[in-house]
XYZ file of C-alpha atoms in Angstrom:
490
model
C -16.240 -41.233 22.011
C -18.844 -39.680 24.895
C -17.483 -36.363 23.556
C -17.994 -37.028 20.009
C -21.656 -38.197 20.224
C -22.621 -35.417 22.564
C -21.036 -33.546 19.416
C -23.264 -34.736 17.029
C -26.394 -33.764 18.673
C -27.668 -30.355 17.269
C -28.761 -27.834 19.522
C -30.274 -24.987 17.917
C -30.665 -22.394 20.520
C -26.865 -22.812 21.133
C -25.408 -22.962 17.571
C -27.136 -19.783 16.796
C -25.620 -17.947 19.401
C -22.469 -19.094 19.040
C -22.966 -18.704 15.203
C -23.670 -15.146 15.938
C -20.850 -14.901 18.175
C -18.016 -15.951 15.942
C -19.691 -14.451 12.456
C -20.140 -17.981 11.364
C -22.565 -18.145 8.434
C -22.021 -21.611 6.999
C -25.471 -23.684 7.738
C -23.682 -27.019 7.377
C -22.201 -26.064 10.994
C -23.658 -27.120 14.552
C -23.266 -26.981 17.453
C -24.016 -28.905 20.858
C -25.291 -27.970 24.364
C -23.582 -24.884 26.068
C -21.696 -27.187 28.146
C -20.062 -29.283 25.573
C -19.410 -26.696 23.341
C -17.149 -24.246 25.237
C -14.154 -24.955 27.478
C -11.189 -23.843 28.664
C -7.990 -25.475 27.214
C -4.526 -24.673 26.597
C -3.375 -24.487 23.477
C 0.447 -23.679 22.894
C 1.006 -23.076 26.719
C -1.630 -20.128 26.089
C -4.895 -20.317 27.785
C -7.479 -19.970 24.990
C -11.423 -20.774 24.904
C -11.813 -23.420 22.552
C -15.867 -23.828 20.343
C -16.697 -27.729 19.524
C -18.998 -27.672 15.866
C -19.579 -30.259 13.502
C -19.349 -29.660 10.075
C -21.675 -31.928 7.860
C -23.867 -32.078 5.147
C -27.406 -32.788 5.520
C -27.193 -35.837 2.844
C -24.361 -37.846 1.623
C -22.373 -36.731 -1.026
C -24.224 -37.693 -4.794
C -21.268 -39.433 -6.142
C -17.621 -39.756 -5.269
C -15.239 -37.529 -6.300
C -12.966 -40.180 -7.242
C -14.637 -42.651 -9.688
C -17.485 -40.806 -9.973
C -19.771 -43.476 -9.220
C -22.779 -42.851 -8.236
C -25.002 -43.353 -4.366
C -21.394 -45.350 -3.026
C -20.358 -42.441 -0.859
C -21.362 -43.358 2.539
C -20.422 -41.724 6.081
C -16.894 -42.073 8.064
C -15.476 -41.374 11.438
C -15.129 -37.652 11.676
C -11.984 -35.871 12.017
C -11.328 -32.766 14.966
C -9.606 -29.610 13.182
C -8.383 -26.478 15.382
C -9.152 -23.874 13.637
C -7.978 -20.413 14.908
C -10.291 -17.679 15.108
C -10.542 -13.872 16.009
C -9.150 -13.565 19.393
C -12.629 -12.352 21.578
C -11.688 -9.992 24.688
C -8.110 -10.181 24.016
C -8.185 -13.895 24.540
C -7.228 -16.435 21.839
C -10.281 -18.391 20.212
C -10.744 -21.457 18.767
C -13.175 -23.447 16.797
C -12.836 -27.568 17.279
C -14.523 -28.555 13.882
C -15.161 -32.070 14.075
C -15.658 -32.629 9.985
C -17.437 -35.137 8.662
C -15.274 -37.943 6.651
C -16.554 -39.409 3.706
C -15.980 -43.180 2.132
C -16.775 -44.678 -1.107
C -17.741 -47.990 -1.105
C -16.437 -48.732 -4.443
C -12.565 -47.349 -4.467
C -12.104 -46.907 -0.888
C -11.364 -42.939 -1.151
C -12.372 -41.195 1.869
C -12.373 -37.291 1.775
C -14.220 -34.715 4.171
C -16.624 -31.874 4.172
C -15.739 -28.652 3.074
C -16.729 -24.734 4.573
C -16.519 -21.303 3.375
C -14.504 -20.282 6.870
C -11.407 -21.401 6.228
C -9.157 -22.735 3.254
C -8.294 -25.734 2.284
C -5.169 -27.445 4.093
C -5.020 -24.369 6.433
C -5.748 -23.719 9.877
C -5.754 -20.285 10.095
C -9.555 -18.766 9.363
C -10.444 -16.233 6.611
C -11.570 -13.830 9.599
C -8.647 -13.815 11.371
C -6.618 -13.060 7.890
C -8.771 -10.242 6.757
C -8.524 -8.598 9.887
C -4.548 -9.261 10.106
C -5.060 -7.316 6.661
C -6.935 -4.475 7.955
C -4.042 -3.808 10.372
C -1.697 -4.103 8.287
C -3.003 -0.955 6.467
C -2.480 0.453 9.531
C 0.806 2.277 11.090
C 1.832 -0.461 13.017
C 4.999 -3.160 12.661
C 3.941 -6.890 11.865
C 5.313 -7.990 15.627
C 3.303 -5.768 16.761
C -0.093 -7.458 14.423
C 1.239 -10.495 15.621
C 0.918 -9.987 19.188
C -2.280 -8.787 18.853
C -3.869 -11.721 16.884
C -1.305 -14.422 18.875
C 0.192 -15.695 15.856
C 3.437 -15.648 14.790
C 5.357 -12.877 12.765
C 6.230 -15.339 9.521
C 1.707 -15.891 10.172
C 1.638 -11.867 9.231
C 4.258 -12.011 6.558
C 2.428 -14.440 4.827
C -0.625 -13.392 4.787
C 0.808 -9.966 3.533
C 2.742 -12.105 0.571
C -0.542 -13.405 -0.078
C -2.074 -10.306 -1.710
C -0.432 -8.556 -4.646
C -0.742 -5.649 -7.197
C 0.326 -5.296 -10.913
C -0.937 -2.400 -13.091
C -0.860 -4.833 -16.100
C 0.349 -2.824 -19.313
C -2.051 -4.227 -21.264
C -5.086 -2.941 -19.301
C -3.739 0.312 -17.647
C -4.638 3.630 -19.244
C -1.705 5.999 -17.814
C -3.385 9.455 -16.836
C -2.544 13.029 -18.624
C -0.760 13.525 -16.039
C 2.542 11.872 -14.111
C 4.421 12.564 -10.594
C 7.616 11.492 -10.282
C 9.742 11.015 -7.015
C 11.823 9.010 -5.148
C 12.242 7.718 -1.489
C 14.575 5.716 0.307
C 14.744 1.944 -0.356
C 15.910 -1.357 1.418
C 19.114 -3.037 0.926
C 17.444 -5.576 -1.239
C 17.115 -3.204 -4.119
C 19.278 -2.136 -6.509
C 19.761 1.485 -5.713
C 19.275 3.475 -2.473
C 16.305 5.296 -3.699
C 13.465 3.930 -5.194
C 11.897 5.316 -8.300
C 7.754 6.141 -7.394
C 4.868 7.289 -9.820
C 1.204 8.190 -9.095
C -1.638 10.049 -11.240
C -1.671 14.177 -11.165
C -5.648 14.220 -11.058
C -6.426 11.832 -8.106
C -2.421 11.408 -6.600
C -2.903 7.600 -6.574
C 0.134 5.305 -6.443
C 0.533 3.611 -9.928
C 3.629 1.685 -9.460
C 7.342 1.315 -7.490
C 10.019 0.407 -8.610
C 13.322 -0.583 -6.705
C 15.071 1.136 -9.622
C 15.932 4.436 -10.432
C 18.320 4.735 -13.236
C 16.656 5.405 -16.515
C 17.157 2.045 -18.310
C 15.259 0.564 -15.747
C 12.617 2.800 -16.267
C 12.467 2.799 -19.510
C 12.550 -1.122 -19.679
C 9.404 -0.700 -16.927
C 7.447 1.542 -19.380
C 8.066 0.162 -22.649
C 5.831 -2.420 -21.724
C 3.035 0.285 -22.183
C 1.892 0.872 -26.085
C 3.164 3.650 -27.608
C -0.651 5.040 -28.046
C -1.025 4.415 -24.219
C 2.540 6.596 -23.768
C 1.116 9.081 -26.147
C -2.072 10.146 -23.187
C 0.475 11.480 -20.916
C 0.961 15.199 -21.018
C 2.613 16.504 -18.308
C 5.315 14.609 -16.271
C 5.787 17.138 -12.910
C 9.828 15.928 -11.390
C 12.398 17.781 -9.185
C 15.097 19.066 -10.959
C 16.610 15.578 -11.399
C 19.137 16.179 -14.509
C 19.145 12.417 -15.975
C 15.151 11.942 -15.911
C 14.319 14.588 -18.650
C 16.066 12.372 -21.150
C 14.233 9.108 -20.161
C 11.118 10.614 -20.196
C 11.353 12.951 -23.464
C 12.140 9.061 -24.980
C 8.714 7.535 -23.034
C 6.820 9.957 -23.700
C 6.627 11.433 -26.919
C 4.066 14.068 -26.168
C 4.866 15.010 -22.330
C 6.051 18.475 -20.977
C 7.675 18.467 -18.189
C 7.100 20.848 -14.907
C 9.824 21.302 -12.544
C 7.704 21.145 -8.689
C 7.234 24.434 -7.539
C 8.711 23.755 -4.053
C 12.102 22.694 -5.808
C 12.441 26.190 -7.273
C 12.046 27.517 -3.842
C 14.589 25.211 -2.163
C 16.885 26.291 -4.874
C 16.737 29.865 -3.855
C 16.348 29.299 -0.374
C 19.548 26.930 -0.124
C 21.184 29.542 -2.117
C 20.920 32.183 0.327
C 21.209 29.982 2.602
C 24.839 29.465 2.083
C 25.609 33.144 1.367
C 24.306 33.556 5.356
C 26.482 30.841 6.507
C 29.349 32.577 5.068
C 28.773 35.490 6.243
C 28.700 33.834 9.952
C 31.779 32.461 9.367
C 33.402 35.597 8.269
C 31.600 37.094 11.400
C 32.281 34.848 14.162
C 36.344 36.397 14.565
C 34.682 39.497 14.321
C 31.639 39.777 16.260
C 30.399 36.577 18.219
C 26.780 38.916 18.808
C 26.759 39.254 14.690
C 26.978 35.517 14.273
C 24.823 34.882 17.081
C 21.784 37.271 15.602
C 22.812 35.651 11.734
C 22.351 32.292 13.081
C 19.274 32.852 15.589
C 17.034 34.271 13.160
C 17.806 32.508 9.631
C 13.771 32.502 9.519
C 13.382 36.365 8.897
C 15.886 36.629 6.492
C 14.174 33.232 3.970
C 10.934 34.465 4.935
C 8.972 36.869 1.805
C 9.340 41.019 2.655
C 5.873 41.039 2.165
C 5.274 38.173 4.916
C 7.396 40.312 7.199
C 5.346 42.374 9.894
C 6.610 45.992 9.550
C 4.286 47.024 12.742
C 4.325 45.454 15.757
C 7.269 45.785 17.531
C 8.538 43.167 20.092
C 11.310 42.325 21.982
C 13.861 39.681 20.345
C 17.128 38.335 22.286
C 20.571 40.241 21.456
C 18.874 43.681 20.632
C 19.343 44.338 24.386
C 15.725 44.646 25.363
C 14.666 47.230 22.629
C 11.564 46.850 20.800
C 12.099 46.346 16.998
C 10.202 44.844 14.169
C 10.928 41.855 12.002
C 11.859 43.860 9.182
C 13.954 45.979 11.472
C 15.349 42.813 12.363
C 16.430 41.644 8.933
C 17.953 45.488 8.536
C 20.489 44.867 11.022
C 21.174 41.482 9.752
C 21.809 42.527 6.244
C 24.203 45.643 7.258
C 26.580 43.378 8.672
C 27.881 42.702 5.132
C 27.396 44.569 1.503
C 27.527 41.408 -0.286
C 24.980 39.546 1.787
C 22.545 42.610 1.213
C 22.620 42.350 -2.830
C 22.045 38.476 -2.605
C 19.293 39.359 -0.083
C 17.732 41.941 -2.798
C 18.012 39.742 -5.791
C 16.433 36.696 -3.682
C 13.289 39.120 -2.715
C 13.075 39.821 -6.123
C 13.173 36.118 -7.557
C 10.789 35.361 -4.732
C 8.355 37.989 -5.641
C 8.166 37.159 -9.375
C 7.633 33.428 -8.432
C 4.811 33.886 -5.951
C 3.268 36.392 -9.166
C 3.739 33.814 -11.843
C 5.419 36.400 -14.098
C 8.085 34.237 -15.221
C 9.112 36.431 -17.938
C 10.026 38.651 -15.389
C 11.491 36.227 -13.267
C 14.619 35.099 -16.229
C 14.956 38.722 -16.708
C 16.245 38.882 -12.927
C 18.339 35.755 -13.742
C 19.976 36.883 -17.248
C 21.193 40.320 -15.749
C 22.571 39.346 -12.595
C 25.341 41.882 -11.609
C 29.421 40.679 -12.063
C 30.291 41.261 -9.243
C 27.556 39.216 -7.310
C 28.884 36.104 -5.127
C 29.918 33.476 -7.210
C 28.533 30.518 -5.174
C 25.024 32.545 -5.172
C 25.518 33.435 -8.784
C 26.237 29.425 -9.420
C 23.012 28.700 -7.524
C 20.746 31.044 -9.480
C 22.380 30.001 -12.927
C 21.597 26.509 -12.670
C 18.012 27.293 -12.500
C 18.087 28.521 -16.314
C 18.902 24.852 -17.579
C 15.287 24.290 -16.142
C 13.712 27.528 -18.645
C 11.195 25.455 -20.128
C 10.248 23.355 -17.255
C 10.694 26.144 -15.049
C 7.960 28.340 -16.877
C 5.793 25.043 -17.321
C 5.519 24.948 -13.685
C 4.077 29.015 -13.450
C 2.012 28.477 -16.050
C 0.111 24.833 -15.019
C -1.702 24.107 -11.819
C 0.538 20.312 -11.190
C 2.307 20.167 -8.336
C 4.394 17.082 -6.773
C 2.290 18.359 -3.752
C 0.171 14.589 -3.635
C 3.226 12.707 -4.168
C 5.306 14.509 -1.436
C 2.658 13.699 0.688
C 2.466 9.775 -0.155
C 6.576 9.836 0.120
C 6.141 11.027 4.298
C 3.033 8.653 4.558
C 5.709 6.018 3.398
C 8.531 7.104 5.948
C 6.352 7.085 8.681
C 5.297 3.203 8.038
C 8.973 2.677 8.007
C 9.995 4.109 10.857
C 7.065 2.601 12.777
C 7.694 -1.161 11.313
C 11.579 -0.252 12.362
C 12.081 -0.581 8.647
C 11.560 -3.024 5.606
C 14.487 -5.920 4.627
C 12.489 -6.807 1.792
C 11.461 -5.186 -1.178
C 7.984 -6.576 -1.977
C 7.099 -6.603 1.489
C 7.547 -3.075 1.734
C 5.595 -2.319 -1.891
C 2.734 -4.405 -0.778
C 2.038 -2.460 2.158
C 2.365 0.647 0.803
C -0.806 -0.134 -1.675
C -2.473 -1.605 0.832
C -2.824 2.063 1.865
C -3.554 2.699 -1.460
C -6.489 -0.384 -1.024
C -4.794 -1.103 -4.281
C -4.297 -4.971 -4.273
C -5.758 -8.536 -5.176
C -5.762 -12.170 -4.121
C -3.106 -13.945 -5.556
C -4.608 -16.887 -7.859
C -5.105 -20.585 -6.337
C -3.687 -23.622 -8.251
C -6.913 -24.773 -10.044
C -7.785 -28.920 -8.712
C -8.223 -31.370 -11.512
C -11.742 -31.852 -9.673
C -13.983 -30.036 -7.253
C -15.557 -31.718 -4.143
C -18.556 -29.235 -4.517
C -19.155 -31.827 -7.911
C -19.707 -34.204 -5.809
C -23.109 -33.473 -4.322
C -26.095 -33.680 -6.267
C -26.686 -31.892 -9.771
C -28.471 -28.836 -9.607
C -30.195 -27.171 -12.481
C -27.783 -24.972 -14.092
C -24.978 -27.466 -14.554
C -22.955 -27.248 -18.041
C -22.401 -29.876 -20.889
C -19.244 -30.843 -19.290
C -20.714 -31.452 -16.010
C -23.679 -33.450 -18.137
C -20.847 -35.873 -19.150
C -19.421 -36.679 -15.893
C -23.153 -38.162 -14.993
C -23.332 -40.012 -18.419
C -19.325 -41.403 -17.300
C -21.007 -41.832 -13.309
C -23.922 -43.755 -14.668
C -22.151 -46.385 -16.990
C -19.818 -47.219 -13.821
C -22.613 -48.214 -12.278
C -24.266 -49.696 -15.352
C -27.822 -48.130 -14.997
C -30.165 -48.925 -17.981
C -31.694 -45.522 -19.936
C -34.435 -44.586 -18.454
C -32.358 -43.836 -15.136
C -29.798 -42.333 -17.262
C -32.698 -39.787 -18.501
C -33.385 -39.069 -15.015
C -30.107 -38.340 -13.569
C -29.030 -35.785 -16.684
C -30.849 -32.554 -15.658
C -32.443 -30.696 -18.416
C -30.796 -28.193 -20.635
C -31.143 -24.677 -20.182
C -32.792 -22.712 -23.399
């Protein structure tokens, strides 16, 4: 009881400091002498330094929050809360808040002071959350967060579950232009990959879904009005063949542009395999011809006009001589006829490409020779399915390049959280990246303590009725009742 009364005696040198100290800006909060209001304690076998404060108002309450009646409420025994704080030099801090209880005289209901530092029922404060949310924006697992802030792991993951983001169809212009991609999922969702979609102009993250056949999409983007649908353009994919039927259904007005760096992988794995092959074929033959095909795959993908025709340097297996790069890719290519011609035709494709001359570039495709590899030819072919899309993508500046780079952002916070079980979890940290995300709402309480204390000026009609309801509990004659209604605002 020594404690508590040593409590209760404001000193104000001290609870500015410590105010200061712990980023406390609630003025209903004091604190005592140095002395009493730091020690040393344990708290969960931890050794933490533990604040003392009391929390209480500077009158009583104007009428109980109860019964509403009016000048009944009258002070109680206080009651000690541990509330957890931001841990200060790596050790854990804590604030003692002895609040002050309040009793009615009339019903008996007791009920205590309330601060902006910490919710209701929880013992956890809002500092200590916010900056368990900064972290988790970061590249770091929640143990790790956990650790840090010496709380537990289920602490982090609900605190993360506590934020969420929608883009509500009702509200949500979708941009001129879409990105479309996927990424691997959790097991919680119903296909490996998951389907992701961001705007073209700014390469912000509109929405995931853990779905990536086309009725789910189209069930996700119906929601959308069909005038909303109608502002999208361009859709920019990889060369995906069910999409293209979705969207073409979604989107009424949208073109779609196959991403540049797909057209490139097509060619590349195309020669790619022509090479391989070849080593195969050469490795009974020559074990130096498959040694050379398989050291220096980089030459032979690389653009003729990227190739340095000058400087001569020494490369393993020429025995010592000093040759060139494209001297290099010579001797490569003579080691078989057929691997030459694919070689030609890829520079070819490649050189259109880089041009944007894509009339050129189908001209290459339609009058490919007969007698051309068929696996190669295969390759090539499929790329005329993609004609429209294909020249869509020379002729417009989109690019999946902003969504490609979102898509590693996202495996690298997987591999460094040693990935995601759950769905949601994983889809709210990714837009916390995106600083895309909002406070889930709070059950609204049939009645506010802050009513409780007295009127101020800009109170509503409805709040003018609970006084009317206060004052005939207490049976108060009318000229009080004039005095306690506070004057309407004009």
């Amino acid at each position: 009881m020594s404690l508590l009364n040593n409590i209760k005696k404001n000193c104000p040198s001290t609870t500015t400091f410590i105010k200061k100290l712990l980023s406390i800006k609630d003025d209903n909060i004091t604190f005592p002498t140095y002395t009493d209001a730091l020690s040393e304690e344990k708290v969960h076998g931890v050794s933490s330094k533990v604040f003392s404060g009391l929390l209480s108002y500077p009158e009583n309450p104007y009428c109980c929050p109860k019964c509403g009646v009016v000048g009944s409420v009258i002070k109680h025994t206080p009651k000690a809360s541990l509330i957890q704080m931001i841990p200060f030099q790596n050790v854990p801090t804590y604030l003692r808040l002895y609040k002050q209880r309040y009793r009615c005289k009339d019903c008996d209901h007791t009920f205590s002071a309330t601060t902006n530092i910490v919710d209701e029922n929880c013992y956890i404060s809002k500092a200590l959350k916010f900056a368990i949310l900064s972290d988790l924006k970061q590249k770091c697992s929640m143990t790790d967060i956990a650790n840090r802030y010496f709380v537990s792991t289920k602490t982090v993951e609900r605190i993360l579950k506590s934020y969420t983001y929608e883009a509500n169809p009702y509200t949500y212009q979708l941009p001129e232009c879409l990105l479309v991609d996927e990424f691997k999922g959790t097991k919680d969702c119903h296909t490996k990959l998951c389907f992701i979609f961001s705007d073209g102009q700014t390469g912000k993250i509109i929405d995931i879904l853990n779905d990536r056949r086309n009725f789910a999409i189209k069930d996700y983007f119906l929601r959308f009005s069909l005038e909303n649908r109608c502002r999208v353009k361009y859709v920019v994919m990889d060369m995906n063949a069910s999409y293209p039927y979705a969207i073409k259904e979604i989107f009424p007005n949208a073109e779609i542009i196959i991403d540049r760096f797909h057209i490139v992988q097509q060619l590349n794995r195309a020669l790619n395999n022509k090479r391989i092959q070849v080593m195969k074929e050469q490795k009974n033959k020559e074990s130096r011809h498959y040694t050379k095909l398989k050291r220096y795959w980089k030459f032979v993908l690389t653009h003729e006009d990227n190739l340095n025709y000058e400087k001569r340097s020494q490369y393993p297996l020429f025995d010592k001589k000093f040759v060139t790069q494209t001297e290099v890719v010579d001797t490569l290519l003579s080691f078989d006829e057929g691997f030459k011609q694919c070689y030609q035709i890829y520079q070819s494709l490649l050189g259109h490409f880089h041009k944007k001359e894509y009339n050129e570039f189908f001209d290459v495709l339609d009058a490919l020779p007969r007698n051309l590899d068929k696996s190669f030819k295969k390759s090539l072919k499929y790329l005329t399915k993609h004609t429209r899309s294909i020249k869509n993508s020379l002729r417009l500046p989109y690019s999946n390049g902003k969504l490609e780079g979102k898509n590693n952002l996202i495996k690298a916070l997987q591999r460094v959280s040693f990935g995601f079980r759950n769905f949601k979890n994983m889809r709210r940290r990714i837009f916390l990246y995106e600083e895309n995300w909002q406070t889930k709402k709070t059950k609204e309480t049939k009645m506010k303590k802050n009513n409780c204390l007295k009127p101020s000026l800009n109170r509503t009609k409805s709040v003018t009725d609970g006084f009317i309801s206060c004052a005939r509990a207490t049976q108060v004659d009318k000229s009080t009742l004039a005095q306690l209604q506070p004057p309407v605002r004009t």
